[in-house]
mmCIF file of N, CA and C in Angstrom:
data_model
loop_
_atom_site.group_PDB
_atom_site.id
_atom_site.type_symbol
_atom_site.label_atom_id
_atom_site.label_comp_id
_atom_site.label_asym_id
_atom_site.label_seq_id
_atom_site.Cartn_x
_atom_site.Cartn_y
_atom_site.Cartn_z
ATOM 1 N N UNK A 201 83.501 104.133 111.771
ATOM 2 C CA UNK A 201 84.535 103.728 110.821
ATOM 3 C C UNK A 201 84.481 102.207 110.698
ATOM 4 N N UNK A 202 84.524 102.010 109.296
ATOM 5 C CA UNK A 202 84.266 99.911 109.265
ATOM 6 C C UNK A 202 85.651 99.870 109.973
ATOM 7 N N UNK A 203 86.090 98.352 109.398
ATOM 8 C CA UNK A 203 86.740 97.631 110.239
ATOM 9 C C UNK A 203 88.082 97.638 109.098
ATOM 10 N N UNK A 204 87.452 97.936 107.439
ATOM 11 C CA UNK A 204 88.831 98.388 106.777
ATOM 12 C C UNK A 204 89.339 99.521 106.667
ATOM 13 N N UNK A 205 88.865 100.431 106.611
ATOM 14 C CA UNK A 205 89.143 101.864 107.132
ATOM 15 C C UNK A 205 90.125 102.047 108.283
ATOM 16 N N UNK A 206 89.887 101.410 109.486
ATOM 17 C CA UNK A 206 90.294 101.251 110.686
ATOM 18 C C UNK A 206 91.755 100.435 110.911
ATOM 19 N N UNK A 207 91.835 99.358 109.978
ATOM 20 C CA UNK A 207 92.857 98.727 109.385
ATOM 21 C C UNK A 207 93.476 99.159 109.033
ATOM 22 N N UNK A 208 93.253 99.485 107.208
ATOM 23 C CA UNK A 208 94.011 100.869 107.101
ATOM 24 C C UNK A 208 94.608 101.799 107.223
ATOM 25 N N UNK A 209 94.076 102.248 108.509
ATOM 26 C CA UNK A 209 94.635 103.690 109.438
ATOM 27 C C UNK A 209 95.608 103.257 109.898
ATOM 28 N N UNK A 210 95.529 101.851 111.087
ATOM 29 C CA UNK A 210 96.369 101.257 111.628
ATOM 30 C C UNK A 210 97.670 100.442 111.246
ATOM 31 N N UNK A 211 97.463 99.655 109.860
ATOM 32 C CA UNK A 211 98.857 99.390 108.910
ATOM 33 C C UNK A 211 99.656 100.630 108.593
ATOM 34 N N UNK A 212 99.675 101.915 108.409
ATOM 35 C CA UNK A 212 99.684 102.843 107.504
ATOM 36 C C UNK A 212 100.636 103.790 109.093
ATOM 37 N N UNK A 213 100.253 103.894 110.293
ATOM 38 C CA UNK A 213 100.550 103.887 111.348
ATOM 39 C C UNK A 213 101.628 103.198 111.664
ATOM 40 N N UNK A 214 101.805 102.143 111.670
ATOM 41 C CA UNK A 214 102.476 100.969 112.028
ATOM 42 C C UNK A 214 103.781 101.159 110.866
ATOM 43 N N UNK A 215 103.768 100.908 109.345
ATOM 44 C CA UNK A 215 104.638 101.639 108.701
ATOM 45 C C UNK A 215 105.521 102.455 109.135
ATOM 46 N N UNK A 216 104.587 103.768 109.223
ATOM 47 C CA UNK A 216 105.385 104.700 109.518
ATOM 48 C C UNK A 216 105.968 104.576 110.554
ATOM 49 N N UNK A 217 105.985 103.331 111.558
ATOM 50 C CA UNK A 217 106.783 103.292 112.922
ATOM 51 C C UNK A 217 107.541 102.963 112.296
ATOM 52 N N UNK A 218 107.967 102.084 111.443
ATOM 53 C CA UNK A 218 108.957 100.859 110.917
ATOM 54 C C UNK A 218 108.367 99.169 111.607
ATOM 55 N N UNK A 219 107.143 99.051 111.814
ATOM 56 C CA UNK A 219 106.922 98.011 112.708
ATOM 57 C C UNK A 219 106.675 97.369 111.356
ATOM 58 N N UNK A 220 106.838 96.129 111.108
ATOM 59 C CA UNK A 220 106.926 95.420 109.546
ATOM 60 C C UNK A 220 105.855 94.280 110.199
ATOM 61 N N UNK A 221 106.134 93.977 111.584
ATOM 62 C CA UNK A 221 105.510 92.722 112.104
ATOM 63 C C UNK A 221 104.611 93.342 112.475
ATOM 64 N N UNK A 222 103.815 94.348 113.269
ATOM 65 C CA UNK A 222 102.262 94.791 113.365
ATOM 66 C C UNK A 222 101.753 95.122 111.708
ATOM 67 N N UNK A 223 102.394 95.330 110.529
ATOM 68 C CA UNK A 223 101.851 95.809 109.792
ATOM 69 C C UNK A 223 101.187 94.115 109.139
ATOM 70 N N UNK A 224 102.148 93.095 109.293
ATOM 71 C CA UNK A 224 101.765 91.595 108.662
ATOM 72 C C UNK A 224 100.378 91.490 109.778
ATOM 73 N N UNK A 225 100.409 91.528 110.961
ATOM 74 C CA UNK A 225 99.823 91.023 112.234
ATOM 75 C C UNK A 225 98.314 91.673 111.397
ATOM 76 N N UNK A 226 98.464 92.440 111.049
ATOM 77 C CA UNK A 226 96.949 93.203 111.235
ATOM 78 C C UNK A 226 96.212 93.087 109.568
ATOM 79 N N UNK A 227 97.329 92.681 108.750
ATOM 80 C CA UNK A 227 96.662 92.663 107.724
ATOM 81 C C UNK A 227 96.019 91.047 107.760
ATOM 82 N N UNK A 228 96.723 90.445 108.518
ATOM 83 C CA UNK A 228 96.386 88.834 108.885
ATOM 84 C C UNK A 228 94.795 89.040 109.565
ATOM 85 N N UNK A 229 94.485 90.302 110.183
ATOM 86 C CA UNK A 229 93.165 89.517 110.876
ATOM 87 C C UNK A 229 91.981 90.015 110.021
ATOM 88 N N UNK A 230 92.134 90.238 108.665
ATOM 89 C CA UNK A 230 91.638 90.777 107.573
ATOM 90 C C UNK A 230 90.789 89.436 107.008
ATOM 91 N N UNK A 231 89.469 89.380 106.621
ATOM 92 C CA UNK A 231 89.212 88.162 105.449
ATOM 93 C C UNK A 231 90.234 88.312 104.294
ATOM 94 N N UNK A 232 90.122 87.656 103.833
ATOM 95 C CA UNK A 232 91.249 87.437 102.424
ATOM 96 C C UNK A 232 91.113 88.335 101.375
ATOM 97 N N UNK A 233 89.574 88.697 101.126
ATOM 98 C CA UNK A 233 89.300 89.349 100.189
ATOM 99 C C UNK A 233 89.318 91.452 100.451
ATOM 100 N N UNK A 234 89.612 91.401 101.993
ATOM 101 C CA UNK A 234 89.945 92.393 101.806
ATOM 102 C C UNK A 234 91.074 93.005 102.062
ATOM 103 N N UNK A 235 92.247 91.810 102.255
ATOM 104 C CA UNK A 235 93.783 92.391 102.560
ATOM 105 C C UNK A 235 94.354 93.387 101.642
ATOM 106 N N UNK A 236 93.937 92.959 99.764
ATOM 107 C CA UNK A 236 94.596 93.723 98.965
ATOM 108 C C UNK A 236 93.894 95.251 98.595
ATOM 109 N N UNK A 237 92.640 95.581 99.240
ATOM 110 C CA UNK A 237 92.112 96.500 99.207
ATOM 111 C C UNK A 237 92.440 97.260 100.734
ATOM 112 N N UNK A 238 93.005 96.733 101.530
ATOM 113 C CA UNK A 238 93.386 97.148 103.082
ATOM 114 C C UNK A 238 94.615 98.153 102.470
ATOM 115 N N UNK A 239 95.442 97.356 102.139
ATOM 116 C CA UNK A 239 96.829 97.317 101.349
ATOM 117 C C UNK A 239 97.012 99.057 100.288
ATOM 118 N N UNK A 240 96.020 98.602 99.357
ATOM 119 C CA UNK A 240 96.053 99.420 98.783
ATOM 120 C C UNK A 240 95.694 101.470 99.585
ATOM 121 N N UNK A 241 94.521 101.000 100.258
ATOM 122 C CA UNK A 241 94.341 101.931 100.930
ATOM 123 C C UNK A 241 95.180 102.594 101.896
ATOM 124 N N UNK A 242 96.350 102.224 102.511
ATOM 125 C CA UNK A 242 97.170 101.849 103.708
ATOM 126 C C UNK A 242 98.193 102.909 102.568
ATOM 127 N N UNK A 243 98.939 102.324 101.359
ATOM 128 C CA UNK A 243 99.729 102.942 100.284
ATOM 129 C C UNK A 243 99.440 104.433 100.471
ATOM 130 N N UNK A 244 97.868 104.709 99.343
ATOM 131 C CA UNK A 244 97.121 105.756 99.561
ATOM 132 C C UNK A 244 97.301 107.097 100.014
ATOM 133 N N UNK A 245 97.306 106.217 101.748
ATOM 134 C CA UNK A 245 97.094 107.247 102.562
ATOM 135 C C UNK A 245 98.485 107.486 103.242
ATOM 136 N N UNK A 246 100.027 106.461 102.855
ATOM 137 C CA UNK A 246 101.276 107.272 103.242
ATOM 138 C C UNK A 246 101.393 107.926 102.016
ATOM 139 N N UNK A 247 100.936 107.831 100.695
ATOM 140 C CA UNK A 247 101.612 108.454 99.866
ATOM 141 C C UNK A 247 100.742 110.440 99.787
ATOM 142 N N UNK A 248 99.595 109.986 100.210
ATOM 143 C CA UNK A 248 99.005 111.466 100.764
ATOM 144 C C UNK A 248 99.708 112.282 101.796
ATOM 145 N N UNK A 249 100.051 111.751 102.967
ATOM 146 C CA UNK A 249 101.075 111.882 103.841
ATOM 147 C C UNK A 249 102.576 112.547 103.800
ATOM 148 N N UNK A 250 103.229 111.723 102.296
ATOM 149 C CA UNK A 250 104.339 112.459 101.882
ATOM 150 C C UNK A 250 103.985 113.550 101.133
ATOM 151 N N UNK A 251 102.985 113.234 100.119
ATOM 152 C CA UNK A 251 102.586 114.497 99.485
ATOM 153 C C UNK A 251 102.479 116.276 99.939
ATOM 154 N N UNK A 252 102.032 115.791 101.838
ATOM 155 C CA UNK A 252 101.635 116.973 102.588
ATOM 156 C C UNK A 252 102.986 117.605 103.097
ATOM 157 N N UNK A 253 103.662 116.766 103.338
ATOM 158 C CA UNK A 253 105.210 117.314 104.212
ATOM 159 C C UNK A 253 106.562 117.509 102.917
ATOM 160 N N UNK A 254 106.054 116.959 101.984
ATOM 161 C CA UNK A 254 107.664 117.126 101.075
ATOM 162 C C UNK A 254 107.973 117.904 99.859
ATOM 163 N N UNK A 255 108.881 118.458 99.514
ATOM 164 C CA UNK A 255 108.537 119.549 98.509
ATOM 165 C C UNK A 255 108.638 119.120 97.118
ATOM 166 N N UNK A 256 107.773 119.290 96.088
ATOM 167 C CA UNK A 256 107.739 119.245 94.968
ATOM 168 C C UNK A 256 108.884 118.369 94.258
ATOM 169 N N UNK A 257 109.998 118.716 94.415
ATOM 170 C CA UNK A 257 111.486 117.687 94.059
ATOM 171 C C UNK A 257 111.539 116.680 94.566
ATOM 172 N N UNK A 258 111.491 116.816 95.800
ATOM 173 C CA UNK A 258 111.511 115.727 96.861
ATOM 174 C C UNK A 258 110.505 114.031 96.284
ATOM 175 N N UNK A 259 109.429 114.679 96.243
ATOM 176 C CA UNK A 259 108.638 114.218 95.748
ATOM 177 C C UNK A 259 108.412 112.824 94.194
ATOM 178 N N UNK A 260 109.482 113.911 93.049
ATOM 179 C CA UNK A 260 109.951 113.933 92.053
ATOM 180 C C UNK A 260 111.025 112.837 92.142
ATOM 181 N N UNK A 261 112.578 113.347 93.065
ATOM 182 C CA UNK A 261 113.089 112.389 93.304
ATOM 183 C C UNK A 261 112.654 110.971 93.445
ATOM 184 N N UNK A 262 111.456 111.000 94.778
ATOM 185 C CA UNK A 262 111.084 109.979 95.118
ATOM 186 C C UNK A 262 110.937 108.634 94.103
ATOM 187 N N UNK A 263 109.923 109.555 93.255
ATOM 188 C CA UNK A 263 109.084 108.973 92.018
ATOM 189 C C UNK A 263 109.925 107.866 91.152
ATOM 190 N N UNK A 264 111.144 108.870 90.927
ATOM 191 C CA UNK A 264 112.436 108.028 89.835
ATOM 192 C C UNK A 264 112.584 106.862 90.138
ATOM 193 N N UNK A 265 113.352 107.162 91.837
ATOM 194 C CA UNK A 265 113.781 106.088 92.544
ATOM 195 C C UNK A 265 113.046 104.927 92.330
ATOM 196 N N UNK A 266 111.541 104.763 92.561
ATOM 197 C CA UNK A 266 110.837 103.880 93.295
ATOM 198 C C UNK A 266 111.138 103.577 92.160
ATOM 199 N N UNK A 267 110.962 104.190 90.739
ATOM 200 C CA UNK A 267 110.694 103.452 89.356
ATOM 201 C C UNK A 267 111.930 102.459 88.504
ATOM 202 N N UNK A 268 112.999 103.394 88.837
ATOM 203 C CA UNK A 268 114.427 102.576 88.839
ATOM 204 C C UNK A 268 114.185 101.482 89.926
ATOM 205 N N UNK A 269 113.980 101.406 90.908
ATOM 206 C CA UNK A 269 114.009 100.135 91.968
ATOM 207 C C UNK A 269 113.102 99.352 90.666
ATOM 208 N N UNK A 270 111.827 99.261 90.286
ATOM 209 C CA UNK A 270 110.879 98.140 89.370
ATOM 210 C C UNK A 270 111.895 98.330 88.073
ATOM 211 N N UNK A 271 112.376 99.488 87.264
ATOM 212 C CA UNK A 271 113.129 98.720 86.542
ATOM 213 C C UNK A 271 114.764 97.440 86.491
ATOM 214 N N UNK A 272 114.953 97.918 87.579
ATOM 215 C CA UNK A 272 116.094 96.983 88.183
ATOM 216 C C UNK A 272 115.983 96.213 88.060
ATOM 217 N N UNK A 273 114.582 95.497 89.320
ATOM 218 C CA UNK A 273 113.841 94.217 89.867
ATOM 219 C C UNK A 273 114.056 93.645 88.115
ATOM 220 N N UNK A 274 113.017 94.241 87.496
ATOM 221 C CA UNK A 274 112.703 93.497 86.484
ATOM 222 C C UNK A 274 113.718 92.999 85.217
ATOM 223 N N UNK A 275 115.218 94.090 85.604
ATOM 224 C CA UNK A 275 116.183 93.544 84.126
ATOM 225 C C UNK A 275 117.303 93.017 85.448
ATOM 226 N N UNK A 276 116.563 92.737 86.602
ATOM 227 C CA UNK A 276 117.892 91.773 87.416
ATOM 228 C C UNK A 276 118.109 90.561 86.673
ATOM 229 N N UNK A 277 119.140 89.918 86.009
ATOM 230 C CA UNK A 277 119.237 88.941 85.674
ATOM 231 C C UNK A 277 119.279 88.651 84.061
ATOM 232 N N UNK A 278 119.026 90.210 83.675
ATOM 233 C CA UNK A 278 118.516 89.753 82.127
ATOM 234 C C UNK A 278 120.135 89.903 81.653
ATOM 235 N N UNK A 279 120.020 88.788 80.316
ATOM 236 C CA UNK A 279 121.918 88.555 79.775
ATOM 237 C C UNK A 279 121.609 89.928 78.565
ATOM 238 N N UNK A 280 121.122 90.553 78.730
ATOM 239 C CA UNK A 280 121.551 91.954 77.688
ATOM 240 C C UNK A 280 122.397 92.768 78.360
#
């Protein structure tokens, strides 16, 4: 297994503890160019993860949420 793969596994791990500071720690000992591909992969493989344990709604719910959270973010502040 390379060394982003392995990363990967291990941010994605670390997450799911709630450890926020091993998940920075390890993406830190990354070259630069492959933190956002670490990152991405790390996503990936919790969102495969929920996919396996949660039911169809669940799922669904999830989806809204996350999407209301980016539309929020993005009309926080707007004067309309």
């Amino acid at each position: 297994m390379n060394e982003y793969l392995r990363t990967a596994a291990l941010v994605t791990a670390a997450a799911l503890r709630g450890d926020d500071i091993a998940v920075r720690l390890l993406l830190q000992t990354l070259p630069t160019e492959q933190v956002a591909a670490t990152a991405e992969g790390a996503v990936l493989a919790m969102a495969g993860l929920l996919r396996e344990v949660l039911d169809p709604q669940a799922i669904t719910r999830a989806v809204r949420e996350a999407q209301q959270l980016a539309h929020d973010a993005v009309t926080e502040g707007d004067p309309r």
